[in-house]
mmCIF file with all atom_site columns, C-alpha atoms in Angstrom:
data_model
loop_
_atom_site.group_PDB
_atom_site.id
_atom_site.type_symbol
_atom_site.label_atom_id
_atom_site.label_alt_id
_atom_site.label_comp_id
_atom_site.label_asym_id
_atom_site.label_entity_id
_atom_site.label_seq_id
_atom_site.pdbx_PDB_ins_code
_atom_site.Cartn_x
_atom_site.Cartn_y
_atom_site.Cartn_z
_atom_site.occupancy
_atom_site.B_iso_or_equiv
_atom_site.pdbx_formal_charge
_atom_site.auth_seq_id
_atom_site.auth_comp_id
_atom_site.auth_asym_id
_atom_site.auth_atom_id
_atom_site.pdbx_PDB_model_num
ATOM 1   C CA . MET A 1 1   ? 9.104   -12.088 14.676  1.00 55.00 ? 1   MET A CA 1
ATOM 2   C CA . THR A 1 2   ? 11.829  -10.776 12.112  1.00 67.00 ? 2   THR A CA 1
ATOM 3   C CA . ARG A 1 3   ? 10.537  -7.508  10.381  1.00 74.00 ? 3   ARG A CA 1
ATOM 4   C CA . LEU A 1 4   ? 11.095  -7.254  6.673   1.00 81.00 ? 4   LEU A CA 1
ATOM 5   C CA . LYS A 1 5   ? 12.094  -3.864  5.367   1.00 89.00 ? 5   LYS A CA 1
ATOM 6   C CA . SER A 1 6   ? 9.541   -1.785  3.480   1.00 90.00 ? 6   SER A CA 1
ATOM 7   C CA . ARG A 1 7   ? 12.109  -1.803  0.319   1.00 93.00 ? 7   ARG A CA 1
ATOM 8   C CA . PHE A 1 8   ? 11.708  -5.721  0.644   1.00 92.00 ? 8   PHE A CA 1
ATOM 9   C CA . LEU A 1 9   ? 7.794   -5.995  0.784   1.00 90.00 ? 9   LEU A CA 1
ATOM 10  C CA . VAL A 1 10  ? 7.014   -3.008  -1.795  1.00 93.00 ? 10  VAL A CA 1
ATOM 11  C CA . ASP A 1 11  ? 9.312   -5.231  -4.374  1.00 94.00 ? 11  ASP A CA 1
ATOM 12  C CA . LEU A 1 12  ? 7.385   -8.429  -3.502  1.00 91.00 ? 12  LEU A CA 1
ATOM 13  C CA . LEU A 1 13  ? 4.208   -6.599  -4.029  1.00 91.00 ? 13  LEU A CA 1
ATOM 14  C CA . LEU A 1 14  ? 5.030   -5.461  -7.434  1.00 94.00 ? 14  LEU A CA 1
ATOM 15  C CA . ARG A 1 15  ? 6.225   -8.764  -8.559  1.00 94.00 ? 15  ARG A CA 1
ATOM 16  C CA . ARG A 1 16  ? 3.346   -10.369 -7.487  1.00 91.00 ? 16  ARG A CA 1
ATOM 17  C CA . THR A 1 17  ? 0.961   -8.143  -8.966  1.00 93.00 ? 17  THR A CA 1
ATOM 18  C CA . GLU A 1 18  ? 2.957   -8.317  -12.281 1.00 94.00 ? 18  GLU A CA 1
ATOM 19  C CA . ALA A 1 19  ? 2.949   -12.270 -11.953 1.00 93.00 ? 19  ALA A CA 1
ATOM 20  C CA . ALA A 1 20  ? -0.838  -12.019 -11.802 1.00 92.00 ? 20  ALA A CA 1
ATOM 21  C CA . GLY A 1 21  ? -1.303  -9.738  -15.032 1.00 94.00 ? 21  GLY A CA 1
ATOM 22  C CA . GLY A 1 22  ? -1.510  -6.652  -13.474 1.00 94.00 ? 22  GLY A CA 1
ATOM 23  C CA . PHE A 1 23  ? 0.471   -2.984  -13.436 1.00 95.00 ? 23  PHE A CA 1
ATOM 24  C CA . ALA A 1 24  ? 1.964   -1.722  -10.243 1.00 95.00 ? 24  ALA A CA 1
ATOM 25  C CA . THR A 1 25  ? 3.855   1.160   -9.553  1.00 96.00 ? 25  THR A CA 1
ATOM 26  C CA . VAL A 1 26  ? 5.646   3.397   -6.722  1.00 97.00 ? 26  VAL A CA 1
ATOM 27  C CA . VAL A 1 27  ? 3.961   6.703   -6.816  1.00 95.00 ? 27  VAL A CA 1
ATOM 28  C CA . VAL A 1 28  ? 5.773   7.946   -3.598  1.00 95.00 ? 28  VAL A CA 1
ATOM 29  C CA . LYS A 1 29  ? 9.313   6.176   -2.737  1.00 95.00 ? 29  LYS A CA 1
ATOM 30  C CA . GLY A 1 30  ? 9.662   5.976   1.129   1.00 94.00 ? 30  GLY A CA 1
ATOM 31  C CA . ASP A 1 31  ? 12.440  4.819   3.190   1.00 94.00 ? 31  ASP A CA 1
ATOM 32  C CA . ASP A 1 32  ? 13.795  1.384   2.083   1.00 93.00 ? 32  ASP A CA 1
ATOM 33  C CA . THR A 1 33  ? 13.963  0.499   5.821   1.00 91.00 ? 33  THR A CA 1
ATOM 34  C CA . SER A 1 34  ? 10.965  1.622   7.378   1.00 86.00 ? 34  SER A CA 1
ATOM 35  C CA . GLY A 1 35  ? 8.020   3.720   6.604   1.00 85.00 ? 35  GLY A CA 1
ATOM 36  C CA . ILE A 1 36  ? 4.417   3.001   6.287   1.00 89.00 ? 36  ILE A CA 1
ATOM 37  C CA . ILE A 1 37  ? 3.117   1.215   3.057   1.00 92.00 ? 37  ILE A CA 1
ATOM 38  C CA . LEU A 1 38  ? -0.243  2.893   1.318   1.00 94.00 ? 38  LEU A CA 1
ATOM 39  C CA . VAL A 1 39  ? -1.629  0.755   -1.592  1.00 94.00 ? 39  VAL A CA 1
ATOM 40  C CA . GLN A 1 40  ? -4.181  2.620   -3.830  1.00 93.00 ? 40  GLN A CA 1
ATOM 41  C CA . CYS A 1 41  ? -6.092  -0.185  -5.687  1.00 92.00 ? 41  CYS A CA 1
ATOM 42  C CA . THR A 1 42  ? -7.602  0.583   -9.019  1.00 91.00 ? 42  THR A CA 1
ATOM 43  C CA . ASP A 1 43  ? -9.375  -1.933  -11.443 1.00 89.00 ? 43  ASP A CA 1
ATOM 44  C CA . ARG A 1 44  ? -9.037  -0.657  -14.938 1.00 86.00 ? 44  ARG A CA 1
ATOM 45  C CA . GLY A 1 45  ? -8.489  2.769   -14.095 1.00 84.00 ? 45  GLY A CA 1
ATOM 46  C CA . GLU A 1 46  ? -11.439 2.915   -11.561 1.00 88.00 ? 46  GLU A CA 1
ATOM 47  C CA . PRO A 1 47  ? -10.532 3.941   -8.116  1.00 90.00 ? 47  PRO A CA 1
ATOM 48  C CA . GLY A 1 48  ? -10.806 1.051   -5.381  1.00 90.00 ? 48  GLY A CA 1
ATOM 49  C CA . PRO A 1 49  ? -9.878  1.131   -1.850  1.00 91.00 ? 49  PRO A CA 1
ATOM 50  C CA . LEU A 1 50  ? -6.728  2.948   -0.280  1.00 93.00 ? 50  LEU A CA 1
ATOM 51  C CA . LEU A 1 51  ? -5.085  0.314   2.349   1.00 92.00 ? 51  LEU A CA 1
ATOM 52  C CA . GLU A 1 52  ? -2.572  1.132   5.002   1.00 91.00 ? 52  GLU A CA 1
ATOM 53  C CA . ARG A 1 53  ? -0.233  -1.694  6.269   1.00 85.00 ? 53  ARG A CA 1
ATOM 54  C CA . ARG A 1 54  ? -0.822  -1.390  10.151  1.00 83.00 ? 54  ARG A CA 1
ATOM 55  C CA . PHE A 1 55  ? 0.719   -2.890  13.249  1.00 80.00 ? 55  PHE A CA 1
ATOM 56  C CA . SER A 1 56  ? -2.020  -4.478  15.347  1.00 80.00 ? 56  SER A CA 1
ATOM 57  C CA . ALA A 1 57  ? -2.364  -4.841  18.963  1.00 85.00 ? 57  ALA A CA 1
ATOM 58  C CA . GLY A 1 58  ? -1.761  -8.355  18.350  1.00 83.00 ? 58  GLY A CA 1
ATOM 59  C CA . GLY A 1 59  ? 1.470   -7.829  17.596  1.00 78.00 ? 59  GLY A CA 1
ATOM 60  C CA . ASN A 1 60  ? 1.645   -8.347  13.986  1.00 77.00 ? 60  ASN A CA 1
ATOM 61  C CA . TYR A 1 61  ? 0.648   -6.274  10.702  1.00 79.00 ? 61  TYR A CA 1
ATOM 62  C CA . ILE A 1 62  ? -2.807  -5.897  9.302   1.00 81.00 ? 62  ILE A CA 1
ATOM 63  C CA . TRP A 1 63  ? -4.238  -4.292  6.320   1.00 86.00 ? 63  TRP A CA 1
ATOM 64  C CA . GLU A 1 64  ? -6.877  -1.612  6.798   1.00 88.00 ? 64  GLU A CA 1
ATOM 65  C CA . ALA A 1 65  ? -8.975  0.405   4.449   1.00 89.00 ? 65  ALA A CA 1
ATOM 66  C CA . VAL A 1 66  ? -8.370  3.912   4.965   1.00 91.00 ? 66  VAL A CA 1
ATOM 67  C CA . GLY A 1 67  ? -9.197  7.585   3.763   1.00 88.00 ? 67  GLY A CA 1
ATOM 68  C CA . PRO A 1 68  ? -12.477 8.652   2.354   1.00 85.00 ? 68  PRO A CA 1
ATOM 69  C CA . ALA A 1 69  ? -15.125 6.492   2.342   1.00 82.00 ? 69  ALA A CA 1
ATOM 70  C CA . ASP A 1 70  ? -15.587 7.378   -1.544  1.00 86.00 ? 70  ASP A CA 1
ATOM 71  C CA . ALA A 1 71  ? -12.950 6.199   -3.590  1.00 81.00 ? 71  ALA A CA 1
ATOM 72  C CA . LYS A 1 72  ? -13.980 8.204   -6.256  1.00 84.00 ? 72  LYS A CA 1
ATOM 73  C CA . ASP A 1 73  ? -13.012 11.175  -4.352  1.00 86.00 ? 73  ASP A CA 1
ATOM 74  C CA . SER A 1 74  ? -9.814  12.271  -5.718  1.00 87.00 ? 74  SER A CA 1
ATOM 75  C CA . GLU A 1 75  ? -9.258  15.337  -3.776  1.00 91.00 ? 75  GLU A CA 1
ATOM 76  C CA . SER A 1 76  ? -10.270 13.762  -0.451  1.00 90.00 ? 76  SER A CA 1
ATOM 77  C CA . ARG A 1 77  ? -7.938  10.784  -1.129  1.00 90.00 ? 77  ARG A CA 1
ATOM 78  C CA . ALA A 1 78  ? -4.884  13.229  -2.036  1.00 90.00 ? 78  ALA A CA 1
ATOM 79  C CA . THR A 1 79  ? -5.704  15.184  1.373   1.00 92.00 ? 79  THR A CA 1
ATOM 80  C CA . TYR A 1 80  ? -5.543  11.824  3.350   1.00 92.00 ? 80  TYR A CA 1
ATOM 81  C CA . GLN A 1 81  ? -2.249  11.169  1.541   1.00 93.00 ? 81  GLN A CA 1
ATOM 82  C CA . ASP A 1 82  ? -0.633  14.394  2.182   1.00 93.00 ? 82  ASP A CA 1
ATOM 83  C CA . ARG A 1 83  ? -1.622  14.148  5.908   1.00 93.00 ? 83  ARG A CA 1
ATOM 84  C CA . ARG A 1 84  ? -0.438  10.666  6.238   1.00 92.00 ? 84  ARG A CA 1
ATOM 85  C CA . ARG A 1 85  ? 3.073   11.625  4.403   1.00 92.00 ? 85  ARG A CA 1
ATOM 86  C CA . LYS A 1 86  ? 3.752   14.579  6.552   1.00 94.00 ? 86  LYS A CA 1
ATOM 87  C CA . ALA A 1 87  ? 2.979   12.175  9.513   1.00 93.00 ? 87  ALA A CA 1
ATOM 88  C CA . ASP A 1 88  ? 5.449   9.849   8.187   1.00 92.00 ? 88  ASP A CA 1
ATOM 89  C CA . PRO A 1 89  ? 7.667   11.325  5.735   1.00 93.00 ? 89  PRO A CA 1
ATOM 90  C CA . ASP A 1 90  ? 9.372   7.733   5.076   1.00 94.00 ? 90  ASP A CA 1
ATOM 91  C CA . MET A 1 91  ? 5.668   6.520   3.846   1.00 95.00 ? 91  MET A CA 1
ATOM 92  C CA . TRP A 1 92  ? 5.578   4.399   0.703   1.00 95.00 ? 92  TRP A CA 1
ATOM 93  C CA . LEU A 1 93  ? 2.642   4.909   -1.786  1.00 95.00 ? 93  LEU A CA 1
ATOM 94  C CA . ILE A 1 94  ? 2.171   2.204   -4.338  1.00 96.00 ? 94  ILE A CA 1
ATOM 95  C CA . GLU A 1 95  ? -0.534  1.765   -7.000  1.00 94.00 ? 95  GLU A CA 1
ATOM 96  C CA . LEU A 1 96  ? -1.748  -1.257  -8.175  1.00 94.00 ? 96  LEU A CA 1
ATOM 97  C CA . ASP A 1 97  ? -4.275  -1.632  -10.997 1.00 94.00 ? 97  ASP A CA 1
ATOM 98  C CA . ILE A 1 98  ? -5.671  -5.047  -11.234 1.00 92.00 ? 98  ILE A CA 1
ATOM 99  C CA . ALA A 1 99  ? -8.980  -7.017  -10.596 1.00 90.00 ? 99  ALA A CA 1
ATOM 100 C CA . ASP A 1 100 ? -9.701  -7.455  -7.007  1.00 87.00 ? 100 ASP A CA 1
ATOM 101 C CA . ALA A 1 101 ? -6.314  -5.477  -5.909  1.00 88.00 ? 101 ALA A CA 1
ATOM 102 C CA . PRO A 1 102 ? -7.304  -6.198  -2.206  1.00 86.00 ? 102 PRO A CA 1
ATOM 103 C CA . GLN A 1 103 ? -7.458  -9.726  -2.465  1.00 85.00 ? 103 GLN A CA 1
ATOM 104 C CA . LEU A 1 104 ? -4.266  -9.533  -4.141  1.00 83.00 ? 104 LEU A CA 1
ATOM 105 C CA . VAL A 1 105 ? -3.021  -7.579  -1.242  1.00 85.00 ? 105 VAL A CA 1
ATOM 106 C CA . ALA A 1 106 ? -4.313  -10.090 1.445   1.00 82.00 ? 106 ALA A CA 1
ATOM 107 C CA . GLU A 1 107 ? -2.808  -13.037 -0.194  1.00 80.00 ? 107 GLU A CA 1
ATOM 108 C CA . TRP A 1 108 ? 0.837   -11.475 -0.302  1.00 73.00 ? 108 TRP A CA 1
ATOM 109 C CA . ALA A 1 109 ? 0.567   -10.258 3.210   1.00 74.00 ? 109 ALA A CA 1
ATOM 110 C CA . ALA A 1 110 ? -0.353  -13.877 4.341   1.00 71.00 ? 110 ALA A CA 1
ATOM 111 C CA . LEU A 1 111 ? 3.294   -14.533 2.460   1.00 64.00 ? 111 LEU A CA 1
ATOM 112 C CA . THR A 1 112 ? 5.435   -12.029 4.646   1.00 62.00 ? 112 THR A CA 1
#
């Protein structure tokens, strides 16, 4: 399986979100080649799940909801993001503001 570079994947997600009428931005730029990708989902400014791209036991990538259970707990979310950034300084943090952002991420992930 070919491993796509993080920058390429992030650019695809940004373009896909904008093409669907949403807003996407890079909050924290990670390493162009590697690093985890966190996606902070929002819908018209209302916080949604925090998704992380992870390597599964089956040998492919999956997206999982991570961080605090309460998406509106911004302090706990920031603490989680800081902890992940310390564990992987190459981490990307992307914010999507679009209706049903998790569905858009799932569709995008199926393309990659």
